[in-house]
Amino acid sequence: MTWILGTFRKDFLWLYFPGLAALVLSFFVIMPSPSTAFWIYTFVALQFFDSGHVYTTLWRTYLNPEERRRRRAYIFAPVFFFLLFWAWAYFQMPGLAACIIYATIFHNVRQFFGIHKWYQRLNGNHVKWADYFLYFNCFMPFVIAHFRTGPVWNYDYSEQDIFRFPNEVIYKTFLIFYFVGITSWLVYEILLFAKRREGNRFLSIAFPTVLYGVCFICGRTAAEIVFPLVIAHGVSYFGLMSLALSKTQKRFSNLQIGTAVVLLTALGFGAIEGVFEEYYLDLSNATLAPLIALYLTPLFCHYYFDAFLWKKTHPESIKIYANVSGH
């Protein structure tokens, strides 16, 4: 069985273990209180992994002359996003926080989908219905969370900034539908397993299924809902970015050097953004519109650039997916 980073051990350590560890820390170890341990956990989750991973994309875009020359988007996208969010914040149009949350969740799920497709290429076998189940297993808990009567994802945002429709009847109805879907997926995988054993691809669905299900359906605080998601996403991105850099740029041919550069970039920019968030970020303050736009532009450029940087149609994909059979 073939693995993205070469071995099951490496894939597990980079793509799966951090999210599972974060679930344990969030639900059973770190309590949401003003303790030193919680402060450190918050910094690692939100600044280092979440905010920091955004800026590691610089090494495949602006800091890569060959890639920089390929697209005018690297010039126009920052201008577009800056003007968009400046106007949004200045005129105090509703839904800015919701836009950030929904774009982040979509981006997060797309990364899991990309990993899932990567394993399919490694296996030389496309499983169409598995794609649908992955999206269902991830997005359905997020939808269900909108109807929970308890606390939901509200870290950094007020309750008024988030679309919520607490309703016990709808919540329970959707919950039943969700468990029927999960059961259908498990039956589907059992039938597939009888024909072809693909533990790597199964793991790429099972992990986000557990992560999203536990966080959005069982989570009671922002730490329990948000932190495992951003840690799983950020650490996975570090591993995949390090692999991509080692395969596409000679200066990072040593994987250890590439990994160190990625981690240091995330740590430096994450710390800077953490200070910015603490002292200058207030989405409800129209006078801070330029700073809000400056804060959101790198984030949405990251979302946009990633949409084509990891596609198999990208010129670098032939190197990144060089060990992929059949495609």
Coordinates of C-alpha atoms in Angstrom, one line a residue:
M1 CA 0.0 0.0 0.0
T2 CA 1.4 3.4 -1.0
W3 CA 1.4 6.5 1.2
I4 CA 1.7 10.2 0.3
L5 CA 4.8 10.9 2.4
G6 CA 6.3 7.5 1.7
T7 CA 5.3 5.4 4.7
F8 CA 2.2 4.9 6.9
R9 CA 4.2 6.2 9.9
K10 CA 4.9 9.5 8.2
D11 CA 1.4 10.0 6.9
F12 CA 0.0 9.2 10.3
L13 CA 2.3 11.6 12.1
W14 CA 1.7 14.5 9.7
L15 CA -1.8 14.0 8.4
Y16 CA -3.8 12.3 11.2
F17 CA -2.1 12.2 14.6
P18 CA -2.1 16.0 15.2
G19 CA -5.9 16.2 14.8
L20 CA -6.5 13.2 17.0
A21 CA -4.2 14.6 19.7
A22 CA -5.9 17.9 19.5
L23 CA -9.3 16.2 20.1
V24 CA -7.9 14.6 23.3
L25 CA -6.4 17.8 24.5
S26 CA -9.4 19.9 23.7
F27 CA -12.0 17.6 25.3
F28 CA -10.1 15.9 28.1
V29 CA -6.9 17.8 29.0
I30 CA -6.8 21.5 28.3
M31 CA -9.7 23.4 29.9
P32 CA -10.9 26.7 28.5
S33 CA -9.6 28.9 31.3
P34 CA -7.1 31.7 31.6
S35 CA -4.3 29.3 32.4
T36 CA -0.8 29.2 31.0
A37 CA -1.4 25.8 29.4
F38 CA -4.5 27.1 27.7
W39 CA -2.7 30.3 26.5
I40 CA 0.0 28.2 25.0
Y41 CA -2.5 25.8 23.4
T42 CA -4.4 28.7 21.9
F43 CA -1.2 30.3 20.4
V44 CA -0.1 27.0 18.9
A45 CA -3.5 26.2 17.4
L46 CA -4.6 29.7 16.2
Q47 CA -1.4 31.5 15.5
F48 CA 1.2 28.8 14.6
F49 CA -0.9 26.3 12.8
D50 CA -4.0 28.3 11.6
S51 CA -2.6 31.7 10.8
G52 CA 0.9 30.6 10.2
H53 CA 0.2 28.0 7.6
V54 CA -1.4 30.7 5.4
Y55 CA 2.0 32.4 4.8
T56 CA 3.9 29.2 3.9
T57 CA 2.1 29.4 0.5
L58 CA 4.5 32.3 -0.2
W59 CA 7.3 29.8 -1.0
R60 CA 5.3 28.3 -3.9
T61 CA 4.0 31.7 -5.2
Y62 CA 5.7 35.0 -4.7
L63 CA 9.0 33.6 -3.5
N64 CA 9.1 31.2 -6.5
P65 CA 10.1 33.3 -9.6
E66 CA 9.0 30.7 -12.1
E67 CA 5.5 30.3 -10.6
R68 CA 5.2 34.1 -10.1
R69 CA 5.6 34.6 -13.8
R70 CA 2.9 32.1 -14.7
R71 CA -0.2 34.0 -13.5
R72 CA -1.3 37.6 -13.3
A73 CA -3.5 36.6 -10.4
Y74 CA -0.5 37.1 -8.1
I75 CA -0.8 40.8 -8.9
F76 CA -4.6 41.3 -9.2
A77 CA -5.9 38.9 -6.5
P78 CA -4.4 40.9 -3.5
V79 CA -5.8 44.1 -4.9
F80 CA -9.2 42.6 -5.4
F81 CA -9.5 41.1 -2.0
F82 CA -8.1 44.2 -0.3
L83 CA -10.7 46.4 -1.9
L84 CA -13.5 43.9 -1.3
F85 CA -12.9 43.6 2.4
W86 CA -12.1 47.3 2.9
A87 CA -15.5 48.1 1.4
W88 CA -17.2 45.3 3.4
A89 CA -15.8 46.5 6.7
Y90 CA -16.1 50.2 6.0
F91 CA -19.8 50.1 5.1
Q92 CA -20.4 47.5 7.8
M93 CA -22.2 45.2 5.5
P94 CA -23.5 42.0 7.3
G95 CA -22.0 38.6 7.1
L96 CA -18.3 39.3 7.1
A97 CA -17.6 36.9 10.0
A98 CA -19.8 34.2 8.4
C99 CA -18.0 34.6 5.1
I100 CA -14.7 34.0 6.8
I101 CA -16.0 30.9 8.7
Y102 CA -17.7 29.4 5.6
A103 CA -14.7 30.0 3.4
T104 CA -12.4 28.5 6.0
I105 CA -14.5 25.3 6.4
F106 CA -14.8 24.9 2.6
H107 CA -11.0 25.3 2.3
N108 CA -10.5 22.8 5.1
V109 CA -12.7 20.2 3.6
R110 CA -11.1 20.7 0.2
Q111 CA -7.8 19.8 1.7
F112 CA -9.2 16.5 3.0
F113 CA -10.7 15.9 -0.4
G114 CA -7.4 16.6 -2.0
I115 CA -5.6 14.1 0.2
H116 CA -8.4 11.6 -0.5
K117 CA -7.9 12.0 -4.3
W118 CA -4.2 11.8 -3.9
Y119 CA -4.6 8.3 -2.4
Q120 CA -6.9 7.3 -5.2
R121 CA -4.2 8.3 -7.7
L122 CA -1.7 6.3 -5.7
N123 CA -4.0 3.3 -5.8
G124 CA -4.8 3.8 -9.5
N125 CA -8.5 3.5 -8.7
H126 CA -11.1 6.2 -8.8
V127 CA -14.0 5.7 -6.3
K128 CA -16.7 8.2 -7.2
W129 CA -19.2 7.5 -4.4
A130 CA -16.4 7.7 -1.8
D131 CA -15.9 11.4 -2.9
Y132 CA -19.6 12.1 -2.2
F133 CA -19.5 10.4 1.2
L134 CA -16.5 12.4 2.2
Y135 CA -18.3 15.7 1.5
F136 CA -21.4 14.5 3.2
N137 CA -19.5 13.2 6.3
C138 CA -17.8 16.6 6.7
F139 CA -20.4 19.2 5.7
M140 CA -23.4 17.6 7.4
P141 CA -22.1 18.0 10.9
F142 CA -21.3 21.6 10.1
V143 CA -24.8 22.1 8.9
I144 CA -26.2 20.4 12.0
A145 CA -24.2 22.8 14.2
H146 CA -26.3 25.7 12.9
F147 CA -29.3 24.2 14.7
R148 CA -27.7 23.3 18.0
T149 CA -29.2 25.0 21.0
G150 CA -25.9 25.0 22.8
P151 CA -22.8 27.0 22.2
V152 CA -21.2 26.9 18.8
W153 CA -18.1 28.1 17.0
N154 CA -17.8 31.7 18.3
Y155 CA -14.1 32.2 18.9
D156 CA -13.2 35.8 17.9
Y157 CA -16.7 36.5 16.8
S158 CA -19.9 37.5 18.6
E159 CA -23.1 35.5 18.4
Q160 CA -24.6 38.1 16.2
D161 CA -21.8 37.7 13.6
I162 CA -22.7 34.0 12.9
F163 CA -25.7 32.5 11.2
R164 CA -27.5 30.4 13.8
F165 CA -30.9 28.9 13.9
P166 CA -31.3 27.0 17.2
N167 CA -34.1 24.5 16.7
E168 CA -34.3 21.2 18.6
V169 CA -36.6 19.5 16.1
I170 CA -34.5 20.3 13.0
Y171 CA -31.4 19.4 14.9
K172 CA -32.6 15.9 15.8
T173 CA -34.1 15.4 12.3
F174 CA -30.8 16.2 10.7
L175 CA -28.9 14.2 13.2
I176 CA -30.9 11.1 12.2
F177 CA -30.2 11.8 8.6
Y178 CA -26.5 12.2 9.4
F179 CA -26.3 8.8 11.1
V180 CA -28.1 7.1 8.3
G181 CA -25.5 8.6 5.9
I182 CA -22.6 7.5 8.1
T183 CA -24.1 4.0 8.2
S184 CA -24.5 3.9 4.5
W185 CA -20.9 5.0 4.0
L186 CA -19.6 2.2 6.3
V187 CA -21.7 -0.4 4.5
Y188 CA -20.3 0.9 1.2
E189 CA -16.7 0.7 2.4
I190 CA -17.3 -2.9 3.7
L191 CA -18.5 -3.9 0.3
L192 CA -15.5 -2.2 -1.4
F193 CA -13.1 -3.9 1.1
A194 CA -14.4 -7.3 -0.1
K195 CA -13.2 -6.4 -3.6
R196 CA -10.2 -4.3 -3.0
R197 CA -8.3 -3.3 0.1
E198 CA -7.5 0.4 0.2
G199 CA -6.7 1.2 3.8
N200 CA -5.0 4.5 2.8
R201 CA -8.1 5.9 1.0
F202 CA -10.4 4.6 3.8
L203 CA -8.3 6.4 6.4
S204 CA -8.5 9.6 4.4
I205 CA -12.3 9.6 4.8
A206 CA -12.5 8.0 8.3
F207 CA -10.3 10.7 9.9
P208 CA -12.2 13.8 8.8
T209 CA -15.5 12.0 9.5
V210 CA -14.5 11.5 13.1
L211 CA -13.0 15.0 13.4
Y212 CA -16.0 16.9 12.0
G213 CA -18.5 14.7 13.7
V214 CA -16.9 15.0 17.1
C215 CA -16.1 18.8 16.8
F216 CA -19.4 20.1 15.4
I217 CA -21.9 17.7 17.1
C218 CA -20.1 17.1 20.5
G219 CA -18.1 20.2 20.9
R220 CA -19.2 22.6 23.7
T221 CA -16.6 25.3 23.5
A222 CA -14.6 27.1 20.8
A223 CA -11.5 25.1 21.9
E224 CA -13.4 21.8 21.4
I225 CA -14.9 22.9 18.0
V226 CA -12.3 25.0 16.4
F227 CA -8.9 23.9 17.7
P228 CA -8.8 20.3 16.5
L229 CA -9.9 21.4 13.0
V230 CA -7.2 24.1 12.6
I231 CA -4.5 21.9 14.0
A232 CA -5.3 19.0 11.8
H233 CA -5.4 21.3 8.8
G234 CA -2.3 23.3 9.6
V235 CA 0.0 20.4 10.4
S236 CA -1.1 18.5 7.3
Y237 CA -0.4 21.5 5.2
F238 CA 3.1 21.8 6.6
G239 CA 3.8 18.2 5.6
L240 CA 2.4 18.5 2.1
M241 CA 4.0 21.9 1.5
S242 CA 7.4 20.6 2.6
L243 CA 7.0 17.6 0.2
A244 CA 5.9 19.9 -2.7
L245 CA 8.9 22.2 -2.1
S246 CA 11.4 19.3 -2.0
K247 CA 10.1 18.0 -5.4
T248 CA 9.7 21.3 -7.2
Q249 CA 12.5 23.6 -6.1
K250 CA 16.2 22.7 -5.9
R251 CA 16.9 24.9 -2.9
F252 CA 14.6 22.7 -0.9
S253 CA 15.8 19.3 -2.3
N254 CA 16.7 18.4 1.2
L255 CA 13.3 17.7 2.8
Q256 CA 14.5 18.6 6.3
I257 CA 15.5 22.1 5.1
G258 CA 12.2 22.6 3.4
T259 CA 10.3 21.5 6.5
A260 CA 12.4 23.8 8.7
V261 CA 11.7 26.8 6.4
V262 CA 8.0 26.1 6.4
L263 CA 7.8 25.8 10.2
L264 CA 9.8 29.0 10.8
T265 CA 7.7 30.9 8.3
A266 CA 4.6 29.8 10.0
L267 CA 5.9 30.6 13.5
G268 CA 7.2 34.1 12.5
F269 CA 4.1 35.3 10.5
G270 CA 1.7 33.5 12.9
A271 CA 3.2 35.4 15.9
I272 CA 3.0 38.8 14.0
E273 CA -0.6 38.1 13.1
G274 CA -1.4 37.1 16.7
V275 CA -0.3 40.5 17.9
F276 CA -2.3 42.1 15.1
E277 CA -5.5 40.2 16.1
E278 CA -5.0 41.1 19.8
Y279 CA -4.6 44.8 19.4
Y280 CA -5.9 45.9 16.0
L281 CA -8.7 43.5 14.8
D282 CA -12.3 44.5 15.3
L283 CA -14.6 43.6 12.5
S284 CA -17.3 45.9 13.9
N285 CA -15.2 49.0 13.7
A286 CA -15.5 50.8 10.4
T287 CA -12.5 53.1 11.1
L288 CA -10.3 49.9 11.0
A289 CA -11.5 48.9 7.6
P290 CA -8.0 49.2 6.0
L291 CA -6.4 47.1 8.7
I292 CA -9.2 44.5 8.5
A293 CA -8.7 44.3 4.7
L294 CA -4.9 44.0 5.2
Y295 CA -5.6 41.1 7.7
L296 CA -8.0 39.2 5.4
T297 CA -6.2 39.6 2.1
P298 CA -3.4 37.1 2.7
L299 CA -6.0 34.6 4.1
F300 CA -8.2 34.7 1.0
C301 CA -5.3 34.9 -1.4
H302 CA -4.1 31.6 0.3
Y303 CA -7.6 30.1 -0.3
Y304 CA -7.6 31.2 -3.9
F305 CA -4.0 30.3 -4.8
D306 CA -4.4 26.8 -3.2
A307 CA -7.4 26.2 -5.5
F308 CA -5.0 25.9 -8.5
L309 CA -1.6 25.2 -6.9
W310 CA -2.5 21.6 -6.0
K311 CA -4.5 20.7 -9.1
K312 CA -3.2 18.0 -11.4
T313 CA -3.3 20.5 -14.2
H314 CA -0.8 22.7 -12.6
P315 CA 2.7 22.5 -14.3
E316 CA 4.4 21.4 -11.0
S317 CA 1.9 18.6 -10.4
I318 CA 3.9 16.2 -12.5
K319 CA 6.7 16.5 -10.0
I320 CA 4.6 16.6 -6.9
Y321 CA 2.6 13.5 -7.8
A322 CA 5.6 11.8 -9.5
N323 CA 5.1 8.7 -7.4
V324 CA 1.5 8.4 -8.4
S325 CA 0.7 5.4 -10.5
G326 CA -1.8 5.4 -13.3
H327 CA -2.1 9.2 -13.8

